[in-house]
CSV table of C-alpha atoms in Angstrom, one decimal:
chain,number,residue,atom,x,y,z
A,1,MET,CA,0.0,0.0,0.0
A,2,SER,CA,1.4,3.4,-0.9
A,3,ALA,CA,2.0,6.1,1.7
A,4,GLN,CA,-1.0,8.2,0.5
A,5,ARG,CA,-3.3,5.2,0.5
A,6,ALA,CA,-2.2,4.7,4.1
A,7,ILE,CA,-3.5,8.2,4.9
A,8,THR,CA,-6.8,7.7,3.1
A,9,HIS,CA,-7.5,4.4,4.9
A,10,ALA,CA,-6.2,5.4,8.3
A,11,GLU,CA,-9.4,5.8,10.3
A,12,ALA,CA,-9.0,3.2,13.0
A,13,SER,CA,-7.1,5.0,15.7
A,14,PRO,CA,-4.8,7.9,16.4
A,15,ARG,CA,-1.8,5.4,16.6
A,16,ASP,CA,-2.6,4.0,13.2
A,17,LEU,CA,-3.1,7.5,11.8
A,18,GLN,CA,0.1,8.8,13.3
A,19,ASP,CA,2.0,5.9,11.6
A,20,ALA,CA,0.3,6.6,8.3
A,21,LEU,CA,1.0,10.4,8.4
A,22,GLN,CA,4.6,10.0,9.4
A,23,ALA,CA,5.2,7.4,6.7
A,24,ALA,CA,3.5,9.5,4.0
A,25,LEU,CA,5.3,12.7,4.8
A,26,GLN,CA,8.7,11.0,5.2
A,27,ARG,CA,8.1,9.2,1.9
A,28,ALA,CA,7.3,12.4,0.1
A,29,LEU,CA,10.5,14.1,1.5
A,30,GLN,CA,12.7,11.1,0.5
A,31,ASP,CA,11.2,11.0,-3.0
A,32,ALA,CA,11.8,14.8,-3.5
A,33,SER,CA,15.3,14.8,-2.1
A,34,GLN,CA,16.7,11.5,-3.2
A,35,GLY,CA,14.4,10.1,-6.0
A,36,ALA,CA,13.6,7.1,-3.8
A,37,SER,CA,10.9,4.7,-5.1
A,38,GLN,CA,10.7,2.1,-2.4
A,39,GLU,CA,7.2,1.3,-0.8
A,40,ALA,CA,6.3,2.4,2.7
A,41,SER,CA,7.5,-0.2,5.1
A,42,ARG,CA,4.1,-0.6,6.8
A,43,ALA,CA,0.5,0.5,6.5
A,44,PRO,CA,-2.0,0.9,9.3
A,45,SER,CA,-4.5,-1.7,10.1
A,46,GLN,CA,-8.0,-1.1,8.8
A,47,ASP,CA,-9.6,-3.4,11.4
A,48,ALA,CA,-8.9,-1.5,14.6
A,49,SER,CA,-11.9,-0.4,16.6
A,50,HIS,CA,-13.5,3.1,16.2
A,51,GLU,CA,-14.3,3.1,19.9
A,52,ALA,CA,-12.2,4.7,22.6
A,53,PRO,CA,-9.0,5.7,20.8
A,54,HIS,CA,-5.6,4.8,22.0
A,55,PRO,CA,-3.4,7.5,23.4
A,56,ALA,CA,-1.5,9.2,20.6
A,57,PRO,CA,2.3,8.7,20.6
A,58,ALA,CA,4.7,11.5,21.4
A,59,ALA,CA,5.3,13.9,18.5
A,60,ALA,CA,8.0,12.8,16.1
A,61,PRO,CA,10.7,15.2,15.0
A,62,GLN,CA,9.3,17.6,12.5
A,63,ARG,CA,10.2,16.8,8.9
A,64,ARG,CA,10.9,19.5,6.3
A,65,VAL,CA,8.1,18.6,4.0
A,66,SER,CA,6.8,21.3,1.7
A,67,LEU,CA,4.2,21.6,-1.0
A,68,GLY,CA,7.0,21.7,-3.6
A,69,SER,CA,8.5,18.5,-2.3
A,70,LEU,CA,5.1,16.8,-2.7
A,71,LEU,CA,4.8,18.1,-6.2
A,72,ALA,CA,8.3,16.9,-7.1
A,73,ALA,CA,7.7,13.5,-5.6
A,74,THR,CA,4.6,12.8,-7.7
A,75,ALA,CA,6.1,14.4,-10.8
A,76,ARG,CA,9.0,12.0,-10.5
A,77,ARG,CA,6.9,8.8,-9.9
A,78,HIS,CA,3.8,9.7,-11.9
A,79,PRO,CA,4.8,12.4,-14.4
A,80,ASN,CA,1.7,12.1,-16.6
A,81,ARG,CA,-0.8,12.3,-13.7
A,82,ILE,CA,-3.1,15.4,-13.9
A,83,ALA,CA,-2.1,18.1,-11.4
A,84,VAL,CA,-4.0,21.3,-12.2
A,85,VAL,CA,-7.0,21.9,-14.6
A,86,ASP,CA,-8.1,25.3,-15.7
A,87,PRO,CA,-11.8,26.0,-16.1
A,88,ALA,CA,-13.1,25.8,-19.7
A,89,ASP,CA,-14.3,29.4,-19.6
A,90,LYS,CA,-10.9,30.9,-18.7
A,91,PRO,CA,-10.3,32.6,-22.0
A,92,ASP,CA,-13.5,34.6,-21.6
A,93,TRP,CA,-12.4,36.4,-18.5
A,94,SER,CA,-8.6,36.4,-18.7
A,95,ASP,CA,-7.6,36.3,-22.5
A,96,ARG,CA,-5.5,33.2,-21.5
A,97,PRO,CA,-6.0,29.7,-22.7
A,98,ALA,CA,-7.4,27.0,-20.4
A,99,ILE,CA,-4.6,24.5,-19.8
A,100,THR,CA,-4.5,21.1,-18.2
A,101,TRP,CA,-1.1,20.6,-16.5
A,102,THR,CA,0.4,17.2,-15.7
A,103,TYR,CA,2.6,16.9,-12.6
A,104,ALA,CA,5.7,16.8,-14.7
A,105,ALA,CA,4.8,19.9,-16.7
A,106,ALA,CA,3.7,21.8,-13.5
A,107,ALA,CA,7.0,20.9,-11.8
A,108,GLU,CA,9.0,22.3,-14.7
A,109,ILE,CA,7.0,25.5,-14.9
A,110,VAL,CA,7.3,26.0,-11.2
A,111,GLU,CA,11.1,25.7,-11.5
A,112,ARG,CA,11.2,28.2,-14.3
A,113,LEU,CA,9.2,30.7,-12.4
A,114,ALA,CA,11.3,30.1,-9.2
A,115,ARG,CA,14.5,30.7,-11.1
A,116,GLY,CA,13.1,34.0,-12.4
A,117,LEU,CA,12.2,35.0,-8.8
A,118,ARG,CA,15.6,34.0,-7.5
A,119,SER,CA,17.2,36.3,-10.1
A,120,TRP,CA,15.5,39.3,-8.3
A,121,ARG,CA,17.7,41.0,-5.7
A,122,LEU,CA,15.6,40.0,-2.7
A,123,PRO,CA,17.0,38.5,0.5
A,124,PRO,CA,15.8,34.9,1.4
A,125,GLY,CA,12.4,34.9,3.1
A,126,SER,CA,11.2,38.1,1.5
A,127,ARG,CA,7.4,38.5,1.4
A,128,ILE,CA,5.9,38.2,-2.1
A,129,GLY,CA,2.2,39.0,-2.6
A,130,LEU,CA,0.1,36.8,-4.8
A,131,CYS,CA,-3.0,38.7,-6.1
A,132,LEU,CA,-4.4,36.0,-8.5
A,133,PRO,CA,-7.7,34.2,-9.1
A,134,GLY,CA,-7.9,30.5,-8.3
A,135,SER,CA,-6.7,29.3,-11.7
A,136,ALA,CA,-3.6,27.4,-12.6
A,137,GLU,CA,-1.4,30.5,-12.3
A,138,SER,CA,-2.3,30.8,-8.6
A,139,ALA,CA,-1.2,27.2,-7.9
A,140,LEU,CA,2.0,27.6,-9.9
A,141,ALA,CA,2.8,31.0,-8.3
A,142,ILE,CA,2.4,29.7,-4.8
A,143,LEU,CA,4.7,26.8,-5.4
A,144,ALA,CA,7.2,29.0,-7.3
A,145,VAL,CA,7.5,31.5,-4.4
A,146,GLU,CA,8.0,28.6,-2.0
A,147,ALA,CA,10.7,27.1,-4.3
A,148,ALA,CA,12.5,30.5,-4.5
A,149,GLY,CA,12.7,30.5,-0.7
A,150,HIS,CA,10.3,33.4,-0.1
A,151,VAL,CA,7.1,33.9,1.9
A,152,ALA,CA,3.9,33.8,-0.2
A,153,CYS,CA,1.4,36.4,1.0
A,154,LEU,CA,-2.2,35.5,-0.2
A,155,LEU,CA,-3.9,38.7,-1.4
A,156,PRO,CA,-7.6,38.3,-2.4
A,157,VAL,CA,-8.0,39.4,-6.0
A,158,SER,CA,-11.2,41.1,-5.0
A,159,TRP,CA,-9.4,43.7,-2.8
A,160,ASP,CA,-9.5,47.3,-3.9
A,161,GLU,CA,-6.5,49.6,-4.0
A,162,GLU,CA,-6.8,50.8,-0.4
A,163,ARG,CA,-6.9,47.3,1.1
A,164,LEU,CA,-4.0,46.2,-1.1
A,165,LEU,CA,-2.0,49.2,0.0
A,166,THR,CA,-2.8,48.5,3.7
A,167,ALA,CA,-1.7,44.8,3.3
A,168,ALA,CA,1.5,45.8,1.4
A,169,GLN,CA,2.5,48.2,4.1
A,170,GLY,CA,1.5,45.9,6.9
A,171,VAL,CA,3.5,42.9,5.9
A,172,ALA,CA,6.3,44.8,4.1
A,173,LEU,CA,5.8,43.3,0.7
A,174,SER,CA,8.9,43.3,-1.6
A,175,ALA,CA,7.1,42.1,-4.7
A,176,VAL,CA,3.7,41.1,-6.0
A,177,LEU,CA,2.6,38.6,-8.7
A,178,THR,CA,-0.7,39.2,-10.3
A,179,GLN,CA,-2.7,39.0,-13.6
A,180,ALA,CA,-3.3,41.6,-16.3
A,181,ARG,CA,-7.0,41.0,-16.7
A,182,LEU,CA,-9.8,39.4,-14.7
A,183,GLY,CA,-13.1,40.0,-16.4
A,184,SER,CA,-13.6,43.7,-16.5
A,185,ALA,CA,-11.0,44.3,-13.8
A,186,ALA,CA,-7.3,45.0,-14.3
A,187,PRO,CA,-5.5,43.7,-11.2
A,188,ALA,CA,-2.0,44.6,-12.6
A,189,GLN,CA,-3.0,48.2,-13.2
A,190,ARG,CA,-4.6,48.4,-9.7
A,191,LEU,CA,-1.3,47.2,-8.2
A,192,CYS,CA,0.7,49.7,-10.3
A,193,ASN,CA,-1.3,52.4,-8.4
A,194,VAL,CA,-0.4,50.7,-5.1
A,195,ALA,CA,3.3,50.6,-6.1
A,196,ALA,CA,3.2,54.3,-6.8
A,197,ARG,CA,2.1,54.9,-3.2
A,198,TYR,CA,4.3,52.3,-1.5
A,199,PHE,CA,7.9,52.5,-2.4
A,200,GLY,CA,8.9,49.3,-0.6
A,201,LEU,CA,7.3,47.3,-3.5
A,202,ARG,CA,10.4,46.7,-5.6
A,203,TYR,CA,9.0,44.2,-8.2
A,204,LEU,CA,5.6,43.9,-9.8
A,205,ALA,CA,5.0,41.1,-12.3
A,206,ALA,CA,1.9,39.8,-14.0
A,207,PHE,CA,0.6,36.9,-16.2
A,208,GLY,CA,-1.3,37.6,-19.3
A,209,PRO,CA,-1.4,39.7,-22.5
A,210,ASP,CA,-1.3,43.4,-22.4
A,211,VAL,CA,0.8,43.6,-19.2
A,212,PRO,CA,1.1,47.3,-18.2
A,213,ASP,CA,4.4,49.2,-18.8
A,214,GLY,CA,6.9,48.8,-16.1
A,215,VAL,CA,5.4,45.4,-15.0
A,216,ILE,CA,7.5,42.3,-15.5
A,217,ASN,CA,5.8,39.7,-17.9
A,218,LEU,CA,5.7,36.4,-16.0
A,219,ASP,CA,4.8,34.5,-19.2
A,220,ARG,CA,8.4,35.2,-20.3
A,221,PHE,CA,9.7,33.4,-17.3
A,222,VAL,CA,7.7,30.4,-18.4
A,223,LEU,CA,8.6,30.6,-22.1
A,224,ASP,CA,12.2,31.8,-21.9
A,225,GLY,CA,13.3,30.7,-18.4
A,226,PRO,CA,16.1,28.1,-18.0
A,227,ALA,CA,15.2,24.5,-17.6
A,228,GLY,CA,17.2,21.5,-16.3
A,229,GLU,CA,18.6,20.6,-12.9
A,230,THR,CA,18.6,23.1,-10.1
A,231,ALA,CA,22.1,24.4,-9.2
A,232,GLY,CA,22.6,23.5,-5.6
A,233,PRO,CA,19.9,22.7,-3.0
A,234,ALA,CA,16.6,24.4,-3.2
A,235,PRO,CA,16.0,27.1,-0.5
A,236,ALA,CA,14.0,26.1,2.5
A,237,SER,CA,10.3,26.8,2.5
A,238,ALA,CA,9.6,30.2,4.1
A,239,GLY,CA,5.9,29.8,4.8
A,240,ILE,CA,2.6,31.5,4.0
A,241,VAL,CA,0.9,34.7,5.1
A,242,SER,CA,-2.9,34.9,5.0
A,243,PHE,CA,-5.4,37.4,6.4
A,244,VAL,CA,-8.0,36.8,9.1
A,245,GLY,CA,-11.5,37.2,7.6
A,246,GLY,CA,-10.1,39.1,4.6
A,247,ASP,CA,-8.9,41.9,6.9
A,248,PRO,CA,-5.7,43.4,5.5
A,249,GLU,CA,-4.7,44.6,9.0
A,250,ARG,CA,-4.7,41.1,10.5
A,251,PRO,CA,-2.0,39.0,8.8
A,252,VAL,CA,-1.2,35.5,10.0
A,253,TYR,CA,2.0,33.5,9.3
A,254,ARG,CA,2.3,29.7,9.2
A,255,SER,CA,5.1,27.5,8.0
A,256,GLY,CA,4.9,25.3,4.9
A,257,GLU,CA,4.9,22.2,7.1
A,258,SER,CA,1.8,23.6,8.9
A,259,VAL,CA,0.0,24.0,5.6
A,260,VAL,CA,0.8,20.4,4.7
A,261,ALA,CA,-0.3,19.2,8.2
A,262,ALA,CA,-3.6,21.1,7.9
A,263,ALA,CA,-4.3,19.4,4.5
A,264,ALA,CA,-3.4,16.0,5.9
A,265,ALA,CA,-5.8,16.4,8.8
A,266,HIS,CA,-8.6,17.4,6.3
A,267,LEU,CA,-7.9,14.4,4.1
A,268,VAL,CA,-8.5,12.0,7.0
A,269,ALA,CA,-12.1,13.0,6.7
A,270,MET,CA,-12.2,13.6,2.9
A,271,ARG,CA,-10.2,10.5,1.8
A,272,VAL,CA,-9.0,11.6,-1.6
A,273,ALA,CA,-7.1,8.8,-3.4
A,274,PRO,CA,-4.1,9.3,-5.7
A,275,GLY,CA,-5.2,10.3,-9.2
A,276,GLU,CA,-8.7,11.4,-8.2
A,277,ARG,CA,-9.9,15.0,-8.7
A,278,ILE,CA,-10.7,17.8,-6.3
A,279,LEU,CA,-13.2,20.3,-7.8
A,280,SER,CA,-13.0,23.4,-5.6
A,281,LEU,CA,-15.2,26.5,-5.7
A,282,ILE,CA,-13.0,28.2,-3.1
A,283,GLY,CA,-9.9,30.0,-4.2
A,284,PRO,CA,-6.5,29.7,-2.5
A,285,HIS,CA,-6.7,33.0,-0.8
A,286,ASP,CA,-6.6,31.8,2.8
A,287,LEU,CA,-6.2,28.6,4.9
A,288,ARG,CA,-9.6,27.2,4.0
A,289,GLY,CA,-9.0,27.4,0.2
A,290,LEU,CA,-5.3,26.3,0.4
A,291,ALA,CA,-5.7,23.3,2.8
A,292,THR,CA,-8.9,22.0,1.1
A,293,GLY,CA,-7.6,22.7,-2.5
A,294,LEU,CA,-4.0,22.9,-3.7
A,295,ALA,CA,-2.4,21.5,-0.5
A,296,ALA,CA,-4.9,18.6,-0.3
A,297,ALA,CA,-4.4,17.7,-3.9
A,298,LEU,CA,-0.6,17.7,-3.5
A,299,VAL,CA,-0.7,15.6,-0.3
A,300,ALA,CA,-3.1,13.2,-2.0
A,301,GLY,CA,-1.3,13.1,-5.3
A,302,ALA,CA,-4.6,14.1,-6.9
A,303,GLY,CA,-5.7,16.7,-9.5
A,304,LEU,CA,-7.1,20.1,-8.7
A,305,GLU,CA,-9.7,22.0,-10.7
A,306,THR,CA,-10.9,25.3,-9.6
A,307,MET,CA,-13.6,27.8,-10.7
A,308,PRO,CA,-12.4,31.4,-10.0
A,309,LEU,CA,-15.6,32.9,-11.5
A,310,PHE,CA,-18.6,30.8,-10.7
A,311,ASP,CA,-21.0,30.0,-13.5
A,312,GLY,CA,-23.8,27.6,-13.0
A,313,ALA,CA,-23.6,25.9,-16.4
A,314,ALA,CA,-19.8,25.7,-16.3
A,315,PHE,CA,-20.0,24.1,-12.8
A,316,ALA,CA,-22.6,21.6,-13.9
A,317,ALA,CA,-20.5,20.6,-16.9
A,318,ALA,CA,-17.4,20.3,-14.7
A,319,LEU,CA,-19.2,18.2,-12.1
A,320,ARG,CA,-20.4,15.8,-14.9
A,321,ARG,CA,-17.0,15.1,-16.3
A,322,PRO,CA,-16.1,11.4,-15.7
A,323,GLY,CA,-13.7,10.4,-13.0
A,324,PRO,CA,-13.7,10.1,-9.2
A,325,THR,CA,-14.4,13.6,-7.9
A,326,HIS,CA,-14.4,15.3,-4.6
A,327,LEU,CA,-16.3,18.6,-4.4
A,328,VAL,CA,-15.3,21.5,-2.1
A,329,ALA,CA,-17.9,24.2,-1.8
A,330,PRO,CA,-19.0,27.0,0.5
A,331,ALA,CA,-21.6,25.6,3.0
A,332,PHE,CA,-24.4,27.9,1.9
A,333,LEU,CA,-24.5,26.0,-1.4
A,334,GLU,CA,-25.9,22.9,0.4
A,335,LYS,CA,-29.5,24.0,-0.2
A,336,ASN,CA,-28.7,24.4,-3.9
A,337,LEU,CA,-27.3,20.9,-4.1
A,338,ALA,CA,-29.9,19.3,-2.0
A,339,GLY,CA,-32.4,17.1,-3.9
A,340,ARG,CA,-30.4,17.2,-7.1
A,341,ASP,CA,-29.2,14.1,-8.9
A,342,LEU,CA,-25.4,14.1,-8.3
A,343,PRO,CA,-23.0,12.1,-10.5
A,344,ALA,CA,-22.2,8.6,-9.4
A,345,ASP,CA,-18.5,9.5,-9.6
A,346,LEU,CA,-18.9,12.1,-6.9
A,347,ARG,CA,-17.1,10.5,-4.0
A,348,SER,CA,-17.5,13.3,-1.4
A,349,VAL,CA,-18.8,16.8,-0.8
A,350,ALA,CA,-16.9,19.0,1.6
A,351,LEU,CA,-19.1,21.9,2.8
A,352,VAL,CA,-16.9,24.7,4.2
A,353,HIS,CA,-18.2,26.9,7.0
A,354,ARG,CA,-16.5,29.9,8.5
A,355,ALA,CA,-16.9,30.4,12.3
A,356,PRO,CA,-19.2,31.7,13.8
A,357,THR,CA,-21.8,29.5,12.1
A,358,ARG,CA,-24.8,27.2,12.7
A,359,LEU,CA,-24.1,23.5,12.4
A,360,PRO,CA,-26.3,21.2,10.4
A,361,GLY,CA,-29.1,19.8,12.6
A,362,ARG,CA,-28.9,16.2,13.7
A,363,SER,CA,-32.4,15.8,12.1
A,364,ARG,CA,-30.9,16.4,8.7
A,365,ALA,CA,-30.4,12.7,8.1
A,366,MET,CA,-29.4,11.5,4.7
A,367,GLY,CA,-32.4,11.4,2.4
A,368,ARG,CA,-34.4,14.0,4.2
A,369,PRO,CA,-35.7,16.8,1.9
A,370,GLN,CA,-33.7,19.5,3.7
A,371,SER,CA,-30.4,17.7,3.4
A,372,LEU,CA,-27.9,17.1,0.7
A,373,ARG,CA,-28.7,13.7,-0.7
A,374,HIS,CA,-25.3,12.2,-0.5
A,375,ASP,CA,-23.9,9.7,1.9
A,376,LYS,CA,-20.4,11.2,2.0
A,377,VAL,CA,-20.8,14.7,3.2
A,378,ILE,CA,-18.0,16.4,5.1
A,379,ASP,CA,-18.4,19.5,7.2
A,380,THR,CA,-15.3,21.7,7.4
A,381,ILE,CA,-15.1,24.7,9.7
A,382,ILE,CA,-12.4,27.3,9.5
A,383,PHE,CA,-11.6,29.1,12.8
A,384,ASP,CA,-10.2,32.4,11.5
A,385,GLU,CA,-6.7,31.4,10.2
A,386,THR,CA,-5.8,29.4,13.2
A,387,ALA,CA,-7.2,25.9,12.4
A,388,LEU,CA,-9.4,24.0,10.1
A,389,LEU,CA,-11.5,21.1,11.4
A,390,SER,CA,-13.2,18.5,9.2
A,391,GLY,CA,-15.6,15.7,10.0
A,392,ARG,CA,-17.7,13.2,8.1
A,393,ARG,CA,-21.4,13.9,8.8
A,394,GLY,CA,-23.4,11.2,10.5
A,395,THR,CA,-20.3,9.3,11.7
A,396,ALA,CA,-18.3,9.2,14.9
A,397,GLY,CA,-16.3,12.1,13.4
A,398,ASP,CA,-19.4,14.3,13.0
A,399,LEU,CA,-18.4,17.8,14.1
A,400,SER,CA,-21.5,18.2,16.3
A,401,LEU,CA,-20.1,15.3,18.4
A,402,VAL,CA,-16.5,16.4,18.2
A,403,LEU,CA,-17.1,20.0,19.2
A,404,GLY,CA,-19.3,18.8,22.0
A,405,LYS,CA,-16.7,16.4,23.4
A,406,PRO,CA,-13.2,17.3,22.0
A,407,GLU,CA,-11.8,13.9,23.2
A,408,ARG,CA,-13.8,12.4,20.3
A,409,LEU,CA,-11.3,14.0,17.8
A,410,SER,CA,-9.5,10.9,16.4
A,411,LEU,CA,-6.3,12.6,15.2
A,412,PRO,CA,-2.9,12.3,16.7
A,413,THR,CA,-2.3,15.1,19.2
A,414,SER,CA,0.9,16.0,17.4
A,415,LEU,CA,-1.1,16.8,14.3
A,416,LEU,CA,-4.2,18.5,15.8
A,417,ALA,CA,-5.7,18.6,19.3
A,418,LEU,CA,-8.8,20.4,20.5
A,419,ARG,CA,-10.0,21.4,23.9
A,420,HIS,CA,-12.6,23.6,25.7
A,421,GLY,CA,-11.2,26.4,27.7
A,422,PRO,CA,-12.5,27.5,31.2
A,423,ASP,CA,-14.9,29.9,29.5
A,424,GLY,CA,-15.9,27.4,26.8
A,425,ARG,CA,-13.8,28.9,24.1
A,426,LEU,CA,-12.1,26.4,21.7
A,427,ALA,CA,-8.3,26.0,21.6
A,428,PHE,CA,-6.1,24.1,19.2
A,429,ARG,CA,-2.7,22.6,19.4
A,430,GLY,CA,-0.5,20.7,17.0
A,431,GLN,CA,1.3,21.1,13.7
A,432,ALA,CA,-1.9,21.7,11.7
A,433,SER,CA,-2.6,24.8,13.9
A,434,ALA,CA,0.9,26.2,14.2
A,435,ALA,CA,0.1,29.8,13.1
A,436,THR,CA,0.7,33.2,14.7
A,437,ALA,CA,-0.1,36.8,14.1
A,438,LEU,CA,2.6,38.5,11.9
A,439,GLN,CA,4.8,40.5,14.1
A,440,ARG,CA,6.6,43.8,13.4
A,441,GLY,CA,9.3,43.4,10.7
A,442,ASN,CA,10.7,39.9,11.3
A,443,ARG,CA,9.2,36.5,10.7
A,444,PRO,CA,7.6,35.5,14.0
A,445,ALA,CA,8.4,32.4,16.0
A,446,VAL,CA,5.5,30.0,16.2
A,447,PRO,CA,5.0,28.7,19.7
A,448,ASP,CA,6.0,25.1,20.0
A,449,GLY,CA,3.4,23.0,21.7
A,450,ALA,CA,1.4,25.9,22.9
A,451,TRP,CA,-2.4,26.0,22.8
A,452,GLN,CA,-3.8,28.4,20.3
A,453,GLU,CA,-6.8,30.1,21.8
A,454,THR,CA,-9.7,31.3,19.6
A,455,VAL,CA,-12.6,33.6,20.3
A,456,PHE,CA,-15.1,30.9,19.3
A,457,ALA,CA,-17.1,28.6,21.6
A,458,PRO,CA,-19.6,25.9,20.7
A,459,VAL,CA,-23.3,26.2,21.6
A,460,LEU,CA,-24.2,22.9,23.3
A,461,PHE,CA,-27.5,21.1,23.6
A,462,GLY,CA,-27.6,17.7,25.1
A,463,GLY,CA,-23.8,17.3,24.7
A,464,LEU,CA,-24.0,18.2,20.9
A,465,ALA,CA,-22.8,21.4,19.3
A,466,THR,CA,-25.5,23.1,17.4
A,467,ALA,CA,-23.6,26.3,16.5
A,468,ILE,CA,-20.3,28.1,17.0
A,469,GLU,CA,-20.5,31.6,18.4
A,470,ALA,CA,-17.8,34.3,18.9
A,471,ILE,CA,-17.1,35.5,22.4
A,472,GLU,CA,-15.7,39.0,22.9
A,473,THR,CA,-12.6,39.0,25.1
A,474,SER,CA,-10.5,41.8,26.5
A,475,GLU,CA,-7.7,40.8,24.2
A,476,SER,CA,-9.8,40.8,21.1
A,477,ALA,CA,-11.3,44.2,22.1
A,478,ALA,CA,-7.8,45.7,22.2
A,479,SER,CA,-6.0,46.5,18.9
A,480,PRO,CA,-2.2,46.3,19.5
A,481,GLU,CA,0.0,47.9,17.0
A,482,ASN,CA,2.0,44.8,16.1
A,483,PHE,CA,2.2,45.0,12.3
A,484,ALA,CA,5.1,45.9,10.1
A,485,PRO,CA,5.4,49.6,9.2
A,486,ALA,CA,5.7,50.8,5.6
């Protein structure tokens, strides 16, 4: 059994899951660094009980596994497997062709882009903004910034000039990668206006035709950039910056390993097999889009198809395409999907909620008119940018049960642990929640083994969580000036 299949089948106990996750991540790193092809030495038992879980083993030493190492591992072993698929209507809103990238092609393009970025006179670990829709360019740019040894800062493409300026000053951006056209909008021109107001922005580059004057054409990196073996070891992954609730004044930093861990924890519930497809309606602009989309696909060795601009007919056509598919959608779309005939190839539906939120009622059993008529529904809740929690509805991992009694969370504590605080607020600990507010100037140190407190608490009824509410605290009421100056 391959390492990834070990993850997707490891549901029995935290001990089995810990073994599977460690084997998978270690295998990916070995493949990326040495080209190893041996099978994982052991796989977890599928026959262990789902009842009272065994105590999780102590945390193993952290392995330097990045999104790029996972891409490289799959590209080396399965070069023709599909990695990223552009939506068919992409030419209509970007003047760029819709392309299907294999893992081998994606790895080569990422390296070309990374070499171009490394040619810029930026110190290692510089912060590079990514203001892109959720198309193939977004995935390739995130991986290229990581491969160049810099920090990718996820800037929602919907932000106006003022919010972009606030974010650029707050996190001290050195460069931004964007796109020339997005429908009637011109993100590259918008960022030219930002660059005129913020002199710390040294490089501005864009994909697409009609790139504005003074903006570097990223397509030339792809077409004319050098290919071949990398000279020397690749820089270490410098991490990701995202923004709490789309607020440009609340940046959060997490390491590349934390992103991989968050995706691995999500996949325990979603169970995406290698070579299958994730169809996501959520762009990679924050933890919820990244962990359930690009990162999940790379950890699983699966393909990713996104729809940056939602169109009902295009979505229906994408959903009907043959092949095992896992849908990721905002939770409010459940009522639109309920009662519809879904394709037989649809293996799971992940409905993503943002706390605070109401949880699906326990009366919404499968087959009831008000529920999504699918037997593999996963509820995923994002708690700001701190943690992402996923559970399969109607099973022992149902989030109504887990949030009511955190000890029901069947994940190794080194990956993700959950508890209720004295005031009922939720706190997370583990590699999947290792994130911290971006501090002034320098990259912050993520607390090792510390509980990450949130402002959210479950509303309980009969031991079950029916909703998640936000609790105002003295800390959240204050607004410390802890962001980087211009």
